[in-house]
PDB file of C-alpha atoms in Angstrom:
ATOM      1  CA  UNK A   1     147.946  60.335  42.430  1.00 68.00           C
ATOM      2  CA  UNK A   2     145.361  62.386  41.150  1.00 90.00           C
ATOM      3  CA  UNK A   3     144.763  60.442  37.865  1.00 92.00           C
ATOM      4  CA  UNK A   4     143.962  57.567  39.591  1.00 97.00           C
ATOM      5  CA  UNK A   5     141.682  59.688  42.183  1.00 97.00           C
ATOM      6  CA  UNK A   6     140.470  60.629  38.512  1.00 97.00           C
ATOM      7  CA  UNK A   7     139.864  57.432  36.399  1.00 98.00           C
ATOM      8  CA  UNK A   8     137.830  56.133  40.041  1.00 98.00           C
ATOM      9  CA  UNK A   9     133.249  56.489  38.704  1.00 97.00           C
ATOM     10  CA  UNK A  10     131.804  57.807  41.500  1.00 97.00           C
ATOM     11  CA  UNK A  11     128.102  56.432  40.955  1.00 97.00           C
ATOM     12  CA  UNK A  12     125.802  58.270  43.311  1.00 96.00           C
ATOM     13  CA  UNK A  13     122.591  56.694  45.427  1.00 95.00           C
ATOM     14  CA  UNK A  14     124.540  53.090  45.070  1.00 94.00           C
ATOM     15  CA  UNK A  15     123.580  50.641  46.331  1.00 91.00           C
ATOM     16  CA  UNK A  16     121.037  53.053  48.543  1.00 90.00           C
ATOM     17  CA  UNK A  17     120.542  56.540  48.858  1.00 94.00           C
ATOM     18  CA  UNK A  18     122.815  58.612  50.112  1.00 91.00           C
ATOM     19  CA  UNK A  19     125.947  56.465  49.370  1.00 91.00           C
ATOM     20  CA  UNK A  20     128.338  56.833  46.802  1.00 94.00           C
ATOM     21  CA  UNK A  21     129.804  54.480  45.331  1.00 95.00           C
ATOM     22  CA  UNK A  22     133.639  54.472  44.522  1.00 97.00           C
ATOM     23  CA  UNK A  23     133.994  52.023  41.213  1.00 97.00           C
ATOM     24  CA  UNK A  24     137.441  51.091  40.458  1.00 97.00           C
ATOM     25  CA  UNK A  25     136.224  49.303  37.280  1.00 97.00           C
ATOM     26  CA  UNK A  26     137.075  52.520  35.297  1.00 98.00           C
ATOM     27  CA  UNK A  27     140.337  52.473  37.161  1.00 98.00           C
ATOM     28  CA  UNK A  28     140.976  48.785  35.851  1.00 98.00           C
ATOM     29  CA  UNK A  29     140.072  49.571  32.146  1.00 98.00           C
ATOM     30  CA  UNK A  30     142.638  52.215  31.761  1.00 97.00           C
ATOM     31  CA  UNK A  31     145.983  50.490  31.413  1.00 97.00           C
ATOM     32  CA  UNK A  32     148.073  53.713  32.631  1.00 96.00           C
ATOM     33  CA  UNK A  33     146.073  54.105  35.592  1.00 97.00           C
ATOM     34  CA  UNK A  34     145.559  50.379  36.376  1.00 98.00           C
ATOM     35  CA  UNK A  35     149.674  49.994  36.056  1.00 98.00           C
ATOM     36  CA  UNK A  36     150.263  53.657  38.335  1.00 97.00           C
ATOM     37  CA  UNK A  37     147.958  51.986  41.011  1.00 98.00           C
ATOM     38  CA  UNK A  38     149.310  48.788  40.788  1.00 98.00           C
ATOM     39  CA  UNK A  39     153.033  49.924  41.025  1.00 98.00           C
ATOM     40  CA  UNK A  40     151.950  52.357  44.029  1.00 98.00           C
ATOM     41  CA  UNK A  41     150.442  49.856  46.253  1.00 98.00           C
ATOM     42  CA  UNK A  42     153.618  47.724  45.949  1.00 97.00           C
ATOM     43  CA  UNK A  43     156.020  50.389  46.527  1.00 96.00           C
ATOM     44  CA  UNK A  44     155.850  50.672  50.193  1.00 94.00           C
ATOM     45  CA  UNK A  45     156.410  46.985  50.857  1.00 93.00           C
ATOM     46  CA  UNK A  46     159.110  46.802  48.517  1.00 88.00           C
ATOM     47  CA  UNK A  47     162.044  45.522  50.203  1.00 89.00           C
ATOM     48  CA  UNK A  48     159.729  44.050  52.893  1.00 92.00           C
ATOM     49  CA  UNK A  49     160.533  39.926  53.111  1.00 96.00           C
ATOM     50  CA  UNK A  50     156.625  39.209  51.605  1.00 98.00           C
ATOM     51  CA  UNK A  51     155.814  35.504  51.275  1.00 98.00           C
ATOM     52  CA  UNK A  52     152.038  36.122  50.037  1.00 98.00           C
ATOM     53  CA  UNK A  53     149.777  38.025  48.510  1.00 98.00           C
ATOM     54  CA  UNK A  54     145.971  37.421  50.281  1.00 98.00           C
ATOM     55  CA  UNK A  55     143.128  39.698  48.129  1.00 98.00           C
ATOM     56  CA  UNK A  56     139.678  39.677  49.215  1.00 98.00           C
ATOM     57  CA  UNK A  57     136.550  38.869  47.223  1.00 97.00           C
ATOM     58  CA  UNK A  58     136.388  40.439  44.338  1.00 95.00           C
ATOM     59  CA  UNK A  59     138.110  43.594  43.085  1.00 97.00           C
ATOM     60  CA  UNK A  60     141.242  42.182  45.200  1.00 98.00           C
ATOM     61  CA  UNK A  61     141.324  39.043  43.311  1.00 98.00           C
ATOM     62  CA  UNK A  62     142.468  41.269  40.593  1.00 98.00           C
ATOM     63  CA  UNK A  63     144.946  44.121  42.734  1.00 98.00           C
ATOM     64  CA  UNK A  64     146.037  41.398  45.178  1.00 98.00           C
ATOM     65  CA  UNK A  65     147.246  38.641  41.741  1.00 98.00           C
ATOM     66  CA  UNK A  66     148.891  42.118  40.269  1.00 98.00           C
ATOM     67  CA  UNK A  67     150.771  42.853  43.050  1.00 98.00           C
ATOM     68  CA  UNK A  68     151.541  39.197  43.842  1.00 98.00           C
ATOM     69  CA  UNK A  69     152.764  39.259  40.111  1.00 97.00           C
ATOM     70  CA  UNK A  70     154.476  42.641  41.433  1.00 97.00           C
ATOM     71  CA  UNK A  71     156.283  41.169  44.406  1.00 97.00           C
ATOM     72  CA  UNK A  72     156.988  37.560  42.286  1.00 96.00           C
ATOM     73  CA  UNK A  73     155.552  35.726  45.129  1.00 97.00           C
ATOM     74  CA  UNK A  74     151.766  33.379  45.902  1.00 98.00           C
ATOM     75  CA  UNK A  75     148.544  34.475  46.017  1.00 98.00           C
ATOM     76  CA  UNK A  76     145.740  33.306  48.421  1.00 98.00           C
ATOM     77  CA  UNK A  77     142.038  34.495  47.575  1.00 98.00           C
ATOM     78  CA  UNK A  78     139.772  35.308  50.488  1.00 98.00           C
ATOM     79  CA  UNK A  79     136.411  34.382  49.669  1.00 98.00           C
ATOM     80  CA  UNK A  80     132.997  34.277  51.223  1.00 96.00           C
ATOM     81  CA  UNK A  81     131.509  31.471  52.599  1.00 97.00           C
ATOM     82  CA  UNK A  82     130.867  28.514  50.765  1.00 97.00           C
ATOM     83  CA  UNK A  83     132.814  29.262  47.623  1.00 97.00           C
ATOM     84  CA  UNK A  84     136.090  27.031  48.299  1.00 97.00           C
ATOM     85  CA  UNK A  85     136.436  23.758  47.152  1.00 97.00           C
ATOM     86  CA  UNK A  86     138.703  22.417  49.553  1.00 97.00           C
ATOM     87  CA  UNK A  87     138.825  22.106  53.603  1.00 98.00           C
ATOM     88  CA  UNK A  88     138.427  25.820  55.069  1.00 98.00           C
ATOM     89  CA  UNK A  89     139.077  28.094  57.627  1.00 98.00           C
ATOM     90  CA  UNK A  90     136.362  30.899  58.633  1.00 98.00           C
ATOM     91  CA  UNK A  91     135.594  33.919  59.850  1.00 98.00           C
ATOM     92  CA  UNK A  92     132.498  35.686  60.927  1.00 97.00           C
ATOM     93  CA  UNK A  93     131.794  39.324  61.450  1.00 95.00           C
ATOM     94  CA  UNK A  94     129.568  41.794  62.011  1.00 90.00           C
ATOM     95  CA  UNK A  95     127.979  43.832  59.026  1.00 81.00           C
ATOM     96  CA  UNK A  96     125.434  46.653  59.810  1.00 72.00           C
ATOM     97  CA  UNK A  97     122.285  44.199  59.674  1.00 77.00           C
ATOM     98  CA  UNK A  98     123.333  40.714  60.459  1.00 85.00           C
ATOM     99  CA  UNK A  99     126.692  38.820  59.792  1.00 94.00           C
ATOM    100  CA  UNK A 100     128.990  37.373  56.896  1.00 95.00           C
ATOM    101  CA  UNK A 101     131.771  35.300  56.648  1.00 98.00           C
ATOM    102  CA  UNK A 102     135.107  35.227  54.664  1.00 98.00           C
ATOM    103  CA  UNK A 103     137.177  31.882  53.986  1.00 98.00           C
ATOM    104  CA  UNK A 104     140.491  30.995  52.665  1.00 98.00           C
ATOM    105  CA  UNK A 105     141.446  27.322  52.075  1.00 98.00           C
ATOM    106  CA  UNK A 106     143.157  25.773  55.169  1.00 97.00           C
ATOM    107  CA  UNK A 107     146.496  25.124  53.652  1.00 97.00           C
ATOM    108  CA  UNK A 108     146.261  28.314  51.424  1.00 97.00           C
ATOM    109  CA  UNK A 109     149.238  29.832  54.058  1.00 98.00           C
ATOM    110  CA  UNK A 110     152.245  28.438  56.092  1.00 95.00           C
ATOM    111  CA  UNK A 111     152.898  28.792  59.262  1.00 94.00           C
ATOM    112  CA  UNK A 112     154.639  32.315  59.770  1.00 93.00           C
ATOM    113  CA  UNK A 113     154.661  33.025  56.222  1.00 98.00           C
ATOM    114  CA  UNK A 114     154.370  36.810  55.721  1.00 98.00           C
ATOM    115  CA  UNK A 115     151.115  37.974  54.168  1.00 98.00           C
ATOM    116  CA  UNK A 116     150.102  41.705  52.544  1.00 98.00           C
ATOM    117  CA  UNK A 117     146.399  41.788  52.373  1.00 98.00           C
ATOM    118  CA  UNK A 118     144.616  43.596  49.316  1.00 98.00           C
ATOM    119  CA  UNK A 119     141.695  45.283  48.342  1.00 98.00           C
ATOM    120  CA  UNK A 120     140.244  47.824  46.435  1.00 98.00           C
ATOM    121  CA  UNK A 121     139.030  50.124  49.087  1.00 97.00           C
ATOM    122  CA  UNK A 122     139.175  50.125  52.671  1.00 97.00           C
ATOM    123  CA  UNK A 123     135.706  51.920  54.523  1.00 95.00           C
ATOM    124  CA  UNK A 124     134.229  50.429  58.410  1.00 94.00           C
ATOM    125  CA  UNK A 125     137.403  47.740  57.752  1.00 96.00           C
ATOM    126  CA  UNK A 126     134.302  44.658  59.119  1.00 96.00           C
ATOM    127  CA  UNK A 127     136.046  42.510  55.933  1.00 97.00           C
ATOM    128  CA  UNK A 128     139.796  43.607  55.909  1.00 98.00           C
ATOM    129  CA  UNK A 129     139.615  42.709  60.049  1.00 98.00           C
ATOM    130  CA  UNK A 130     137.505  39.621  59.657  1.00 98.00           C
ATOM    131  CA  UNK A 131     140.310  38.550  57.059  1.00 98.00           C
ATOM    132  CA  UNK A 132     143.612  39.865  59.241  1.00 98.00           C
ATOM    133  CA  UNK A 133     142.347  37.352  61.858  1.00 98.00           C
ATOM    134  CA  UNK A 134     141.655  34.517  59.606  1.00 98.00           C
ATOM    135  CA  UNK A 135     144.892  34.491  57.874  1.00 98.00           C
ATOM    136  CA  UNK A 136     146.252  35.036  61.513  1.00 98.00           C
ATOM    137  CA  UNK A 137     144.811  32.070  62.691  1.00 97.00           C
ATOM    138  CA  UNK A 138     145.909  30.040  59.792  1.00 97.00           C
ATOM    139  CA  UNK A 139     149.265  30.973  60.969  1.00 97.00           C
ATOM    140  CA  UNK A 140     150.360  33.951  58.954  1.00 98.00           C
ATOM    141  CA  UNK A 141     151.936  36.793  60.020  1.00 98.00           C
ATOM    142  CA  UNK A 142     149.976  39.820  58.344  1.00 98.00           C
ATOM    143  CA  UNK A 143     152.668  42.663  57.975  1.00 98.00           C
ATOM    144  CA  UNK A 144     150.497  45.021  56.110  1.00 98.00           C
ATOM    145  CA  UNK A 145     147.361  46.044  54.177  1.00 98.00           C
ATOM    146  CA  UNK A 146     147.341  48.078  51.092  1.00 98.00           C
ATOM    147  CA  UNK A 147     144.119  49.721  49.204  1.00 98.00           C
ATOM    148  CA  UNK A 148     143.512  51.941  46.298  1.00 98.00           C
ATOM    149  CA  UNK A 149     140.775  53.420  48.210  1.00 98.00           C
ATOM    150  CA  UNK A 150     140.369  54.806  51.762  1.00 98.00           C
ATOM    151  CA  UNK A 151     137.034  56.492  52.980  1.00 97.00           C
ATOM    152  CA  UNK A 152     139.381  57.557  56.199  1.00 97.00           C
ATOM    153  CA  UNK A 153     135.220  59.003  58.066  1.00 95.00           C
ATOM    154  CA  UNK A 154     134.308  55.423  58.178  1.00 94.00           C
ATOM    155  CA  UNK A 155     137.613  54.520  60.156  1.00 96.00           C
ATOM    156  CA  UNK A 156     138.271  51.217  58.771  1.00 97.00           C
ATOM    157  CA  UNK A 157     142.202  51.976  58.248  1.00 98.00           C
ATOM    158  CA  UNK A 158     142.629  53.160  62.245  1.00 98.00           C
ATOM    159  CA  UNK A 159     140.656  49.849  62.557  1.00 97.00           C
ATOM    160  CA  UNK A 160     143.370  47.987  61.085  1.00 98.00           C
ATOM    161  CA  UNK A 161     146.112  49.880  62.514  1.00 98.00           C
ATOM    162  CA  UNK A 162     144.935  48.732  65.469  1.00 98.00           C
ATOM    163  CA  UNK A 163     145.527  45.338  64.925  1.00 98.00           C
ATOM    164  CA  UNK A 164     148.824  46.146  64.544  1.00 98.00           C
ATOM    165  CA  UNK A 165     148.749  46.180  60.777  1.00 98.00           C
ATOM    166  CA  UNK A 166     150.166  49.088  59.094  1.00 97.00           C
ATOM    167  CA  UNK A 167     147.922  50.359  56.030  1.00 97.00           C
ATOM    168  CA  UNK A 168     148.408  52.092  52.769  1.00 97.00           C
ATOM    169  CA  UNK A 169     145.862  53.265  50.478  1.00 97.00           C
ATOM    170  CA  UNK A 170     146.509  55.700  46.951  1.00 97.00           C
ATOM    171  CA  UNK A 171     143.880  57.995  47.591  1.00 97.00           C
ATOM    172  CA  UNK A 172     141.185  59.141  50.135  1.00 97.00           C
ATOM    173  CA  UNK A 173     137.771  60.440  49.332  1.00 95.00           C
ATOM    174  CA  UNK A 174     136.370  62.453  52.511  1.00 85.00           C
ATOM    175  CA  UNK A 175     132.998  62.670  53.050  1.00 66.00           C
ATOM    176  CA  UNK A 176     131.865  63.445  49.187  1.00 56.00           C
TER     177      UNK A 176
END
């Protein structure tokens, strides 16, 4: 995994000082590492009975319809408020300074249909959780959540796990 690790910008003092910024935008423009990432998120739910693929706003728009394509099954986008056309369901949660909200379409899953949740990289987990308990409300049973990136000091995986979700990610990038 350490090509992908490798074709991931790290762009420092973005969006503020003292972050840094994991882009996955060089990841998506090289077509081996784009396909090695793409193949590794899907491996550990292979086998797994997987009705849909939900990817979160933006960068999982892209994974999550790959590994849809992957697993030969839907796709339902998770977007932020006000972006659907159709009736919604909602979730708000709690960012550092104030709230958001994420959204998925109110028929976008079936009751007990079996969801993997996507995104490009997992840090606090305030989206991935807000969107676990949306889709679980909407009557889907979430068996899993799979990343490119985890930033495991910001706890956002454990987060998840503790929903009961299990999580995967392709690489980690620890405090640097």
């Amino acid at each position: 995994m350490d090509f992908i690790k490798d074709a991931i910008r790290t762009i420092p003092d973005h969006p503020k000082p003292g972050i840094q910024f994991r882009d996955v935008t060089t990841l998506l423009k090289d077509a081996r590492a784009f396909r090695a990432a793409i193949d590794a998120m899907v491996q550990p739910w292979a086998g797994a009975k997987i009705d849909k693929v939900a990817g979160i706003e933006a960068r999982g728009f892209i994974l999550g319809g790959a590994v849809a394509h992957q697993l030969s099954v839907g796709f339902t986008p998770v977007r932020k408020k006000g972006k659907l056309p159709a009736r919604t369901l909602a979730e708000e949660y709690e960012l550092e300074y104030g709230t958001d909200t994420v959204e998925i379409h109110s028929d976008a899953v079936a009751e007990t249909e079996r969801v993997l949740l996507v995104d490009d990289l997992i840090a606090t987990g305030g989206t991935a959780e807000a969107s676990i308990k949306l889709l679980r409300r909407a009557g889907a049973d979430v068996v899993g959540a799979t990343f490119v990136i985890d930033l495991p000091d910001l706890g956002g995986a454990k987060r998840i796990e503790k929903l009961g979700v299990p999580c995967a990610s392709l690489v980690s990038f620890d405090g640097d």
